[in-house]
PDB file of C-alpha atoms in Angstrom:
ATOM      1  CA  MET A 903       0.000   0.000   0.000  1.00  0.00           C
ATOM      2  CA  ARG A 904       1.006   3.694  -0.312  1.00  0.00           C
ATOM      3  CA  LEU A 905       0.515   6.332   2.374  1.00  0.00           C
ATOM      4  CA  ARG A 906      -0.497   9.837   1.233  1.00  0.00           C
ATOM      5  CA  ASN A 907      -0.618  12.915   3.432  1.00  0.00           C
ATOM      6  CA  ALA A 908      -4.174  14.252   3.109  1.00  0.00           C
ATOM      7  CA  VAL A 909      -3.135  17.877   3.702  1.00  0.00           C
ATOM      8  CA  ASN A 910       0.067  18.205   1.666  1.00  0.00           C
ATOM      9  CA  GLY A 911      -0.643  15.487  -0.885  1.00  0.00           C
ATOM     10  CA  CYS A 912       2.879  14.017  -0.567  1.00  0.00           C
ATOM     11  CA  ILE A 913       3.678  10.302  -0.509  1.00  0.00           C
ATOM     12  CA  LEU A 914       5.535   8.687   2.400  1.00  0.00           C
ATOM     13  CA  ARG A 915       8.882   7.468   1.108  1.00  0.00           C
ATOM     14  CA  ALA A 916      11.946   5.605   2.407  1.00  0.00           C
ATOM     15  CA  SER A 917      14.916   7.459   0.917  1.00  0.00           C
ATOM     16  CA  GLY A 918      17.383   4.579   1.343  1.00  0.00           C
ATOM     17  CA  GLU A 919      19.731   6.751   3.406  1.00  0.00           C
ATOM     18  CA  ARG A 920      20.629   6.140   7.039  1.00  0.00           C
ATOM     19  CA  LEU A 921      20.339   8.739   9.784  1.00  0.00           C
ATOM     20  CA  ASP A 922      23.373   9.649  11.871  1.00  0.00           C
ATOM     21  CA  LYS A 923      24.092   7.038  14.540  1.00  0.00           C
ATOM     22  CA  ASN A 924      24.611   9.666  17.249  1.00  0.00           C
ATOM     23  CA  TRP A 925      21.102  11.132  17.075  1.00  0.00           C
ATOM     24  CA  GLY A 926      19.189   8.928  14.646  1.00  0.00           C
ATOM     25  CA  TRP A 927      20.479   5.515  15.800  1.00  0.00           C
ATOM     26  CA  GLY A 928      21.256   4.574  12.204  1.00  0.00           C
ATOM     27  CA  GLN A 929      17.594   4.182  11.303  1.00  0.00           C
ATOM     28  CA  ALA A 930      16.261   4.605   7.781  1.00  0.00           C
ATOM     29  CA  GLU A 931      15.419   8.134   6.670  1.00  0.00           C
ATOM     30  CA  ILE A 932      11.688   8.647   6.029  1.00  0.00           C
ATOM     31  CA  THR A 933      10.529  11.616   3.930  1.00  0.00           C
ATOM     32  CA  CYS A 934       7.341  12.848   2.333  1.00  0.00           C
ATOM     33  CA  ASP A 935       7.803  12.964  -1.440  1.00  0.00           C
ATOM     34  CA  THR A 936       6.095  15.971  -3.071  1.00  0.00           C
ATOM     35  CA  LYS A 937       7.555  15.399  -6.549  1.00  0.00           C
ATOM     36  CA  ASN A 938       6.166  11.940  -7.230  1.00  0.00           C
ATOM     37  CA  LYS A 939       2.453  12.420  -6.652  1.00  0.00           C
ATOM     38  CA  GLN A 940       1.581   8.914  -7.840  1.00  0.00           C
ATOM     39  CA  GLY A 941       4.156   7.244  -5.622  1.00  0.00           C
ATOM     40  CA  HIS A 942       5.315   4.624  -8.113  1.00  0.00           C
ATOM     41  CA  GLY A 943       8.372   2.705  -6.956  1.00  0.00           C
ATOM     42  CA  SER A 944       9.390   0.267  -4.256  1.00  0.00           C
ATOM     43  CA  GLU A 945      10.526   3.094  -1.952  1.00  0.00           C
ATOM     44  CA  HIS A 946       6.906   4.283  -1.725  1.00  0.00           C
ATOM     45  CA  THR A 947       5.417   0.840  -1.078  1.00  0.00           C
ATOM     46  CA  TRP A 948       4.693  -0.283   2.478  1.00  0.00           C
ATOM     47  CA  VAL A 949       3.901  -3.875   3.378  1.00  0.00           C
ATOM     48  CA  ILE A 950       2.131  -5.215   6.463  1.00  0.00           C
ATOM     49  CA  GLU A 951       4.151  -8.341   7.108  1.00  0.00           C
ATOM     50  CA  ARG A 952       2.092  -9.587  10.037  1.00  0.00           C
ATOM     51  CA  ASN A 953      -1.290  -8.785  11.509  1.00  0.00           C
ATOM     52  CA  ILE A 954      -3.066 -10.540  14.385  1.00  0.00           C
ATOM     53  CA  ASN A 955      -6.768 -10.140  15.010  1.00  0.00           C
ATOM     54  CA  LYS A 956      -8.275 -12.705  17.362  1.00  0.00           C
ATOM     55  CA  LYS A 957     -11.792 -11.857  16.160  1.00  0.00           C
ATOM     56  CA  LEU A 958     -11.011 -13.035  12.619  1.00  0.00           C
ATOM     57  CA  ALA A 959     -10.668 -16.616  11.495  1.00  0.00           C
ATOM     58  CA  SER A 960      -7.189 -17.762  10.608  1.00  0.00           C
ATOM     59  CA  ILE A 961      -6.935 -18.382   6.868  1.00  0.00           C
ATOM     60  CA  ASP A 962      -4.160 -19.081   4.404  1.00  0.00           C
ATOM     61  CA  LEU A 963      -3.757 -16.025   2.173  1.00  0.00           C
ATOM     62  CA  GLY A 964      -1.250 -17.862   0.002  1.00  0.00           C
ATOM     63  CA  LYS A 965      -3.986 -19.342  -2.165  1.00  0.00           C
ATOM     64  CA  HIS A 966      -5.334 -15.859  -2.900  1.00  0.00           C
ATOM     65  CA  MET A 967      -1.974 -14.341  -3.881  1.00  0.00           C
ATOM     66  CA  ALA A 968       0.053 -15.335  -6.941  1.00  0.00           C
ATOM     67  CA  SER A 969       3.822 -15.453  -6.372  1.00  0.00           C
ATOM     68  CA  SER A 970       6.684 -16.094  -8.781  1.00  0.00           C
ATOM     69  CA  PHE A 971       9.687 -17.987  -7.432  1.00  0.00           C
ATOM     70  CA  VAL A 972      12.088 -16.162  -9.760  1.00  0.00           C
ATOM     71  CA  ARG A 973      10.692 -12.755  -8.783  1.00  0.00           C
ATOM     72  CA  ASP A 974      10.723 -13.583  -5.062  1.00  0.00           C
ATOM     73  CA  PHE A 975      14.283 -14.881  -5.369  1.00  0.00           C
ATOM     74  CA  ALA A 976      15.421 -11.662  -7.067  1.00  0.00           C
ATOM     75  CA  VAL A 977      13.631  -9.424  -4.550  1.00  0.00           C
ATOM     76  CA  LEU A 978      15.027 -11.351  -1.586  1.00  0.00           C
ATOM     77  CA  ASN A 979      18.614 -11.161  -2.835  1.00  0.00           C
ATOM     78  CA  ARG A 980      18.241  -7.465  -3.633  1.00  0.00           C
ATOM     79  CA  GLN A 981      16.993  -6.766  -0.119  1.00  0.00           C
ATOM     80  CA  MET A 982      19.854  -8.761   1.392  1.00  0.00           C
ATOM     81  CA  TRP A 983      22.297  -6.780  -0.745  1.00  0.00           C
ATOM     82  CA  LEU A 984      20.818  -3.451   0.398  1.00  0.00           C
ATOM     83  CA  THR A 985      20.739  -4.568   4.031  1.00  0.00           C
ATOM     84  CA  ASN A 986      24.372  -5.692   3.936  1.00  0.00           C
ATOM     85  CA  ASN A 987      25.460  -2.411   2.359  1.00  0.00           C
ATOM     86  CA  ALA A 988      23.745  -0.523   5.158  1.00  0.00           C
ATOM     87  CA  LEU A 989      25.716  -2.384   7.839  1.00  0.00           C
ATOM     88  CA  VAL A 990      28.800  -0.182   7.747  1.00  0.00           C
ATOM     89  CA  PRO A 991      31.271  -0.009  10.646  1.00  0.00           C
ATOM     90  CA  ASP A 992      31.712   3.141  12.687  1.00  0.00           C
ATOM     91  CA  HIS A 993      35.452   3.838  12.531  1.00  0.00           C
ATOM     92  CA  ASP A 994      35.191   6.407  15.335  1.00  0.00           C
ATOM     93  CA  LYS A 995      34.194   3.716  17.826  1.00  0.00           C
ATOM     94  CA  HIS A 996      35.551   0.313  18.760  1.00  0.00           C
ATOM     95  CA  ASN A 997      32.920  -2.400  18.818  1.00  0.00           C
ATOM     96  CA  VAL A 998      33.986  -5.426  20.844  1.00  0.00           C
ATOM     97  CA  LEU A 999      31.838  -7.696  18.647  1.00  0.00           C
ATOM     98  CA  GLU A1000      33.343  -6.654  15.313  1.00  0.00           C
ATOM     99  CA  SER A1001      36.602  -7.929  13.851  1.00  0.00           C
ATOM    100  CA  GLY A1002      38.412  -7.560  10.527  1.00  0.00           C
ATOM    101  CA  PRO A1003      39.138 -10.465   8.160  1.00  0.00           C
ATOM    102  CA  GLU A1004      42.886 -10.081   8.693  1.00  0.00           C
ATOM    103  CA  SER A1005      42.398 -11.299  12.288  1.00  0.00           C
ATOM    104  CA  TRP A1006      40.203 -14.329  11.574  1.00  0.00           C
ATOM    105  CA  PRO A1007      42.677 -17.078  10.589  1.00  0.00           C
ATOM    106  CA  LEU A1008      44.634 -16.615  13.832  1.00  0.00           C
ATOM    107  CA  MET A1009      41.438 -16.125  15.865  1.00  0.00           C
ATOM    108  CA  LEU A1010      42.767 -12.953  17.473  1.00  0.00           C
ATOM    109  CA  TYR A1011      39.425 -11.630  18.690  1.00  0.00           C
ATOM    110  CA  PRO A1012      36.991 -14.310  19.947  1.00  0.00           C
ATOM    111  CA  MET A1013      33.604 -12.838  20.750  1.00  0.00           C
ATOM    112  CA  ARG A1014      31.764 -12.865  24.053  1.00  0.00           C
ATOM    113  CA  MET A1015      28.280 -14.088  23.252  1.00  0.00           C
ATOM    114  CA  VAL A1016      26.603 -12.974  26.505  1.00  0.00           C
ATOM    115  CA  GLY A1017      27.261 -10.986  29.667  1.00  0.00           C
ATOM    116  CA  TRP A1018      30.306 -11.871  31.761  1.00  0.00           C
ATOM    117  CA  ASP A1019      29.074 -11.619  35.341  1.00  0.00           C
ATOM    118  CA  ASP A1020      30.093 -14.252  37.870  1.00  0.00           C
ATOM    119  CA  HIS A1021      26.672 -15.859  38.246  1.00  0.00           C
ATOM    120  CA  GLY A1022      25.542 -15.995  34.608  1.00  0.00           C
ATOM    121  CA  ILE A1023      26.362 -18.664  32.029  1.00  0.00           C
ATOM    122  CA  LYS A1024      29.252 -17.433  29.884  1.00  0.00           C
ATOM    123  CA  TYR A1025      29.805 -18.401  26.237  1.00  0.00           C
ATOM    124  CA  LEU A1026      32.849 -17.399  24.206  1.00  0.00           C
ATOM    125  CA  GLU A1027      32.881 -17.778  20.428  1.00  0.00           C
ATOM    126  CA  VAL A1028      36.265 -19.458  20.448  1.00  0.00           C
ATOM    127  CA  GLY A1029      37.356 -22.324  18.237  1.00  0.00           C
ATOM    128  CA  ASN A1030      39.910 -25.061  18.594  1.00  0.00           C
ATOM    129  CA  PRO A1031      43.265 -23.204  18.374  1.00  0.00           C
ATOM    130  CA  PHE A1032      45.041 -26.239  16.942  1.00  0.00           C
ATOM    131  CA  LEU A1033      42.620 -26.371  14.008  1.00  0.00           C
ATOM    132  CA  TRP A1034      42.503 -22.620  13.402  1.00  0.00           C
ATOM    133  CA  TRP A1035      46.237 -21.949  13.637  1.00  0.00           C
ATOM    134  CA  THR A1036      47.312 -25.052  11.722  1.00  0.00           C
ATOM    135  CA  SER A1037      44.884 -24.394   8.877  1.00  0.00           C
ATOM    136  CA  ALA A1038      45.954 -20.725   8.752  1.00  0.00           C
ATOM    137  CA  LEU A1039      49.625 -21.691   8.497  1.00  0.00           C
ATOM    138  CA  LEU A1040      49.150 -24.377   5.837  1.00  0.00           C
ATOM    139  CA  CYS A1041      46.802 -22.228   3.726  1.00  0.00           C
ATOM    140  CA  ALA A1042      49.246 -19.301   3.852  1.00  0.00           C
ATOM    141  CA  VAL A1043      52.257 -21.463   2.947  1.00  0.00           C
ATOM    142  CA  PHE A1044      50.572 -23.366   0.098  1.00  0.00           C
ATOM    143  CA  PRO A1045      51.194 -20.725  -2.640  1.00  0.00           C
ATOM    144  CA  LEU A1046      54.897 -20.720  -1.722  1.00  0.00           C
ATOM    145  CA  GLN A1047      54.845 -24.499  -1.837  1.00  0.00           C
ATOM    146  CA  ILE A1048      53.447 -24.379  -5.385  1.00  0.00           C
ATOM    147  CA  VAL A1049      56.144 -21.905  -6.454  1.00  0.00           C
ATOM    148  CA  TYR A1050      58.841 -24.176  -4.983  1.00  0.00           C
ATOM    149  CA  TRP A1051      57.541 -27.201  -6.890  1.00  0.00           C
ATOM    150  CA  LEU A1052      57.273 -25.225 -10.123  1.00  0.00           C
ATOM    151  CA  VAL A1053      60.892 -24.141  -9.783  1.00  0.00           C
ATOM    152  CA  ARG A1054      61.972 -27.752  -9.200  1.00  0.00           C
ATOM    153  CA  TRP A1055      59.924 -28.879 -12.194  1.00  0.00           C
ATOM    154  CA  GLN A1056      61.486 -26.147 -14.350  1.00  0.00           C
ATOM    155  CA  ARG A1057      64.936 -27.320 -13.317  1.00  0.00           C
ATOM    156  CA  GLN A1058      63.872 -30.929 -14.053  1.00  0.00           C
ATOM    157  CA  CYS A1059      64.685 -32.131 -10.556  1.00  0.00           C
ATOM    158  CA  ALA A1060      61.172 -33.145  -9.500  1.00  0.00           C
ATOM    159  CA  SER A1061      60.871 -36.604  -7.974  1.00  0.00           C
ATOM    160  CA  TRP A1062      57.182 -37.277  -8.668  1.00  0.00           C
ATOM    161  CA  HIS A1063      56.025 -40.623  -9.956  1.00  0.00           C
ATOM    162  CA  LYS A1064      53.822 -40.670 -13.039  1.00  0.00           C
ATOM    163  CA  GLY A1065      50.392 -39.252 -12.223  1.00  0.00           C
ATOM    164  CA  GLU A1066      51.285 -38.678  -8.573  1.00  0.00           C
ATOM    165  CA  PHE A1067      51.429 -34.888  -8.748  1.00  0.00           C
ATOM    166  CA  ARG A1068      48.141 -34.670 -10.657  1.00  0.00           C
ATOM    167  CA  ASP A1069      46.361 -36.828  -8.094  1.00  0.00           C
ATOM    168  CA  TYR A1070      47.599 -34.567  -5.307  1.00  0.00           C
ATOM    169  CA  ILE A1071      47.255 -31.127  -6.856  1.00  0.00           C
ATOM    170  CA  ASP A1072      43.639 -31.554  -7.977  1.00  0.00           C
ATOM    171  CA  GLY A1073      42.423 -32.176  -4.435  1.00  0.00           C
ATOM    172  CA  ALA A1074      44.745 -29.576  -2.921  1.00  0.00           C
ATOM    173  CA  MET A1075      43.675 -26.826  -5.322  1.00  0.00           C
ATOM    174  CA  PHE A1076      39.988 -27.636  -4.823  1.00  0.00           C
ATOM    175  CA  LEU A1077      40.214 -27.398  -1.017  1.00  0.00           C
ATOM    176  CA  TRP A1078      42.579 -24.417  -0.951  1.00  0.00           C
ATOM    177  CA  GLY A1079      40.435 -22.665  -3.552  1.00  0.00           C
ATOM    178  CA  GLY A1080      37.347 -23.219  -1.402  1.00  0.00           C
ATOM    179  CA  TRP A1081      39.143 -21.598   1.524  1.00  0.00           C
ATOM    180  CA  ALA A1082      40.340 -18.643  -0.573  1.00  0.00           C
ATOM    181  CA  LEU A1083      36.977 -17.992  -2.262  1.00  0.00           C
ATOM    182  CA  HIS A1084      35.156 -18.003   1.081  1.00  0.00           C
ATOM    183  CA  TYR A1085      37.733 -15.794   2.816  1.00  0.00           C
ATOM    184  CA  LEU A1086      39.477 -13.319   0.494  1.00  0.00           C
ATOM    185  CA  PRO A1087      36.303 -11.508  -0.773  1.00  0.00           C
ATOM    186  CA  PHE A1088      35.743 -10.142   2.740  1.00  0.00           C
ATOM    187  CA  PHE A1089      38.721  -7.816   2.204  1.00  0.00           C
ATOM    188  CA  LEU A1090      36.693  -6.074  -0.524  1.00  0.00           C
ATOM    189  CA  MET A1091      33.586  -5.594   1.608  1.00  0.00           C
ATOM    190  CA  GLY A1092      32.801  -2.369   3.409  1.00  0.00           C
ATOM    191  CA  ARG A1093      30.165  -3.825   5.704  1.00  0.00           C
ATOM    192  CA  VAL A1094      30.524  -4.831   9.331  1.00  0.00           C
ATOM    193  CA  THR A1095      32.284  -8.184   9.732  1.00  0.00           C
ATOM    194  CA  TYR A1096      32.396 -10.674  12.578  1.00  0.00           C
ATOM    195  CA  LEU A1097      34.463 -13.709  13.464  1.00  0.00           C
ATOM    196  CA  HIS A1098      31.759 -16.188  12.459  1.00  0.00           C
ATOM    197  CA  HIS A1099      31.956 -14.946   8.860  1.00  0.00           C
ATOM    198  CA  TYR A1100      35.164 -16.978   8.631  1.00  0.00           C
ATOM    199  CA  LEU A1101      33.496 -20.310   9.452  1.00  0.00           C
ATOM    200  CA  PRO A1102      32.722 -21.367   5.832  1.00  0.00           C
ATOM    201  CA  ALA A1103      36.368 -20.721   4.904  1.00  0.00           C
ATOM    202  CA  LEU A1104      37.518 -22.523   8.048  1.00  0.00           C
ATOM    203  CA  TYR A1105      35.590 -25.618   6.938  1.00  0.00           C
ATOM    204  CA  PHE A1106      37.683 -25.819   3.768  1.00  0.00           C
ATOM    205  CA  GLY A1107      40.820 -24.852   5.687  1.00  0.00           C
ATOM    206  CA  ILE A1108      40.456 -27.792   8.066  1.00  0.00           C
ATOM    207  CA  LEU A1109      39.861 -30.231   5.208  1.00  0.00           C
ATOM    208  CA  PHE A1110      42.882 -28.807   3.418  1.00  0.00           C
ATOM    209  CA  SER A1111      45.022 -29.210   6.555  1.00  0.00           C
ATOM    210  CA  VAL A1112      44.104 -32.884   6.903  1.00  0.00           C
ATOM    211  CA  TYR A1113      44.812 -33.383   3.205  1.00  0.00           C
ATOM    212  CA  GLN A1114      48.214 -31.721   3.495  1.00  0.00           C
ATOM    213  CA  ILE A1115      49.304 -33.506   6.667  1.00  0.00           C
ATOM    214  CA  TYR A1116      48.352 -36.918   5.287  1.00  0.00           C
ATOM    215  CA  HIS A1117      50.136 -36.446   1.953  1.00  0.00           C
ATOM    216  CA  MET A1118      53.257 -34.923   3.476  1.00  0.00           C
ATOM    217  CA  ALA A1119      53.500 -37.729   5.994  1.00  0.00           C
ATOM    218  CA  ALA A1120      52.893 -40.362   3.313  1.00  0.00           C
ATOM    219  CA  TRP A1121      55.677 -38.955   1.093  1.00  0.00           C
ATOM    220  CA  TYR A1122      58.388 -38.525   3.692  1.00  0.00           C
ATOM    221  CA  LEU A1123      57.603 -41.083   6.415  1.00  0.00           C
ATOM    222  CA  SER A1124      57.172 -44.828   6.669  1.00  0.00           C
ATOM    223  CA  ALA A1125      53.701 -46.337   6.918  1.00  0.00           C
ATOM    224  CA  ARG A1126      54.102 -46.889  10.660  1.00  0.00           C
ATOM    225  CA  ASN A1127      55.169 -43.289  11.252  1.00  0.00           C
ATOM    226  CA  VAL A1128      52.272 -42.040   9.152  1.00  0.00           C
ATOM    227  CA  LEU A1129      49.884 -43.726  11.579  1.00  0.00           C
ATOM    228  CA  ARG A1130      51.746 -42.186  14.494  1.00  0.00           C
ATOM    229  CA  VAL A1131      51.361 -38.734  12.983  1.00  0.00           C
ATOM    230  CA  LEU A1132      47.637 -39.254  12.428  1.00  0.00           C
ATOM    231  CA  TYR A1133      47.144 -40.540  15.979  1.00  0.00           C
ATOM    232  CA  ALA A1134      49.104 -37.588  17.394  1.00  0.00           C
ATOM    233  CA  ALA A1135      47.094 -35.099  15.334  1.00  0.00           C
ATOM    234  CA  THR A1136      43.798 -36.675  16.409  1.00  0.00           C
ATOM    235  CA  ALA A1137      44.845 -36.636  20.063  1.00  0.00           C
ATOM    236  CA  THR A1138      45.923 -32.978  19.833  1.00  0.00           C
ATOM    237  CA  VAL A1139      42.649 -31.860  18.262  1.00  0.00           C
ATOM    238  CA  THR A1140      40.635 -33.872  20.806  1.00  0.00           C
ATOM    239  CA  PHE A1141      42.575 -32.255  23.653  1.00  0.00           C
ATOM    240  CA  GLY A1142      41.867 -28.786  22.254  1.00  0.00           C
ATOM    241  CA  PHE A1143      38.167 -29.565  22.002  1.00  0.00           C
ATOM    242  CA  TRP A1144      38.050 -30.863  25.577  1.00  0.00           C
ATOM    243  CA  TRP A1145      40.124 -28.002  26.994  1.00  0.00           C
ATOM    244  CA  PHE A1146      37.925 -25.211  25.618  1.00  0.00           C
ATOM    245  CA  SER A1147      34.599 -27.024  25.990  1.00  0.00           C
ATOM    246  CA  PRO A1148      33.647 -25.052  29.145  1.00  0.00           C
ATOM    247  CA  LEU A1149      33.636 -21.818  27.153  1.00  0.00           C
ATOM    248  CA  THR A1150      31.925 -23.475  24.205  1.00  0.00           C
ATOM    249  CA  TYR A1151      29.093 -25.151  26.122  1.00  0.00           C
ATOM    250  CA  GLY A1152      28.795 -22.542  28.871  1.00  0.00           C
ATOM    251  CA  TRP A1153      30.580 -21.767  32.155  1.00  0.00           C
ATOM    252  CA  ASP A1154      28.277 -20.858  35.049  1.00  0.00           C
ATOM    253  CA  LYS A1155      30.942 -20.099  37.655  1.00  0.00           C
ATOM    254  CA  PRO A1156      33.257 -17.083  38.068  1.00  0.00           C
ATOM    255  CA  ILE A1157      35.622 -16.960  35.096  1.00  0.00           C
ATOM    256  CA  SER A1158      38.586 -16.672  37.484  1.00  0.00           C
ATOM    257  CA  GLU A1159      38.004 -20.314  38.441  1.00  0.00           C
ATOM    258  CA  LEU A1160      38.625 -21.408  34.848  1.00  0.00           C
ATOM    259  CA  TRP A1161      42.373 -21.733  34.487  1.00  0.00           C
ATOM    260  CA  GLY A1162      44.556 -21.670  31.368  1.00  0.00           C
ATOM    261  CA  MET A1163      42.149 -20.223  28.781  1.00  0.00           C
ATOM    262  CA  GLN A1164      44.131 -17.116  27.825  1.00  0.00           C
ATOM    263  CA  TRP A1165      46.147 -18.509  24.898  1.00  0.00           C
ATOM    264  CA  ALA A1166      46.471 -15.110  23.225  1.00  0.00           C
ATOM    265  CA  SER A1167      46.765 -11.666  24.784  1.00  0.00           C
ATOM    266  CA  THR A1168      43.876 -10.362  22.661  1.00  0.00           C
ATOM    267  CA  TRP A1169      41.355 -12.932  23.888  1.00  0.00           C
ATOM    268  CA  PRO A1170      38.669 -11.390  26.157  1.00  0.00           C
ATOM    269  CA  VAL A1171      38.525 -14.374  28.509  1.00  0.00           C
ATOM    270  CA  TYR A1172      39.381 -12.818  31.862  1.00  0.00           C
ATOM    271  CA  GLU A1173      39.408  -9.149  30.872  1.00  0.00           C
ATOM    272  CA  ASP A1174      37.979  -7.178  27.979  1.00  0.00           C
ATOM    273  CA  LYS A1175      40.456  -4.380  27.292  1.00  0.00           C
ATOM    274  CA  PHE A1176      37.898  -2.445  25.259  1.00  0.00           C
ATOM    275  CA  SER A1177      34.974  -2.626  27.675  1.00  0.00           C
ATOM    276  CA  ILE A1178      33.828   0.619  29.278  1.00  0.00           C
TER     277      ILE A1178
END
């Protein structure tokens, strides 16, 4: 529907701009459009998304309204695009929940999910450091590894068996590419970013790490030592999961009673340096 001012004849319109955060709380700017008397356009259209009237029977309006999947898909993605563009960081303030993509692979700024009082249940968005840091290291080193192999191949001193390099590189490039495509585009975005935006890339990073460790061990170690490496890696990851499980599943006691959780100086486990 469209809303027209009966006195001035103008049409209520959402301009698409955001008010100043200091006095307008970043809300959408609403104006009364005197130029477009007919009010054609999506910025003049207002939708009642939900209405409850206990005196009316509950009916399914879907059968009375035609809807195109392609049109709905396009509208939904457009709205998500506009919403994401509106979520811009305030560079004059430090927000303890926000973090830049350059900090994600090393998990420099885990996020407190709730309040941090002694009697409440505390959750910290912290991952397994062994998985995060190992995947970050291997993903960062992989391009240099490719350059090294290309140089050896150019000098005709590669020691690959027939078909061995192709079998390895196809899987490695697929997994590393998945990590890069889910991570690197965030450096081009101007919107607000959080640590959990890295999770899709982390998924590929972990798979890539397992792939790398297995192949490296298989090339340079005996079969028995390969098993030892895999057992050691599994035990290390399991220990990391167990050690940080109190913060993952909730800690209902004073945080001072939880020892050994500050693995990086930037982690807000015992003290949030940016809290007011």
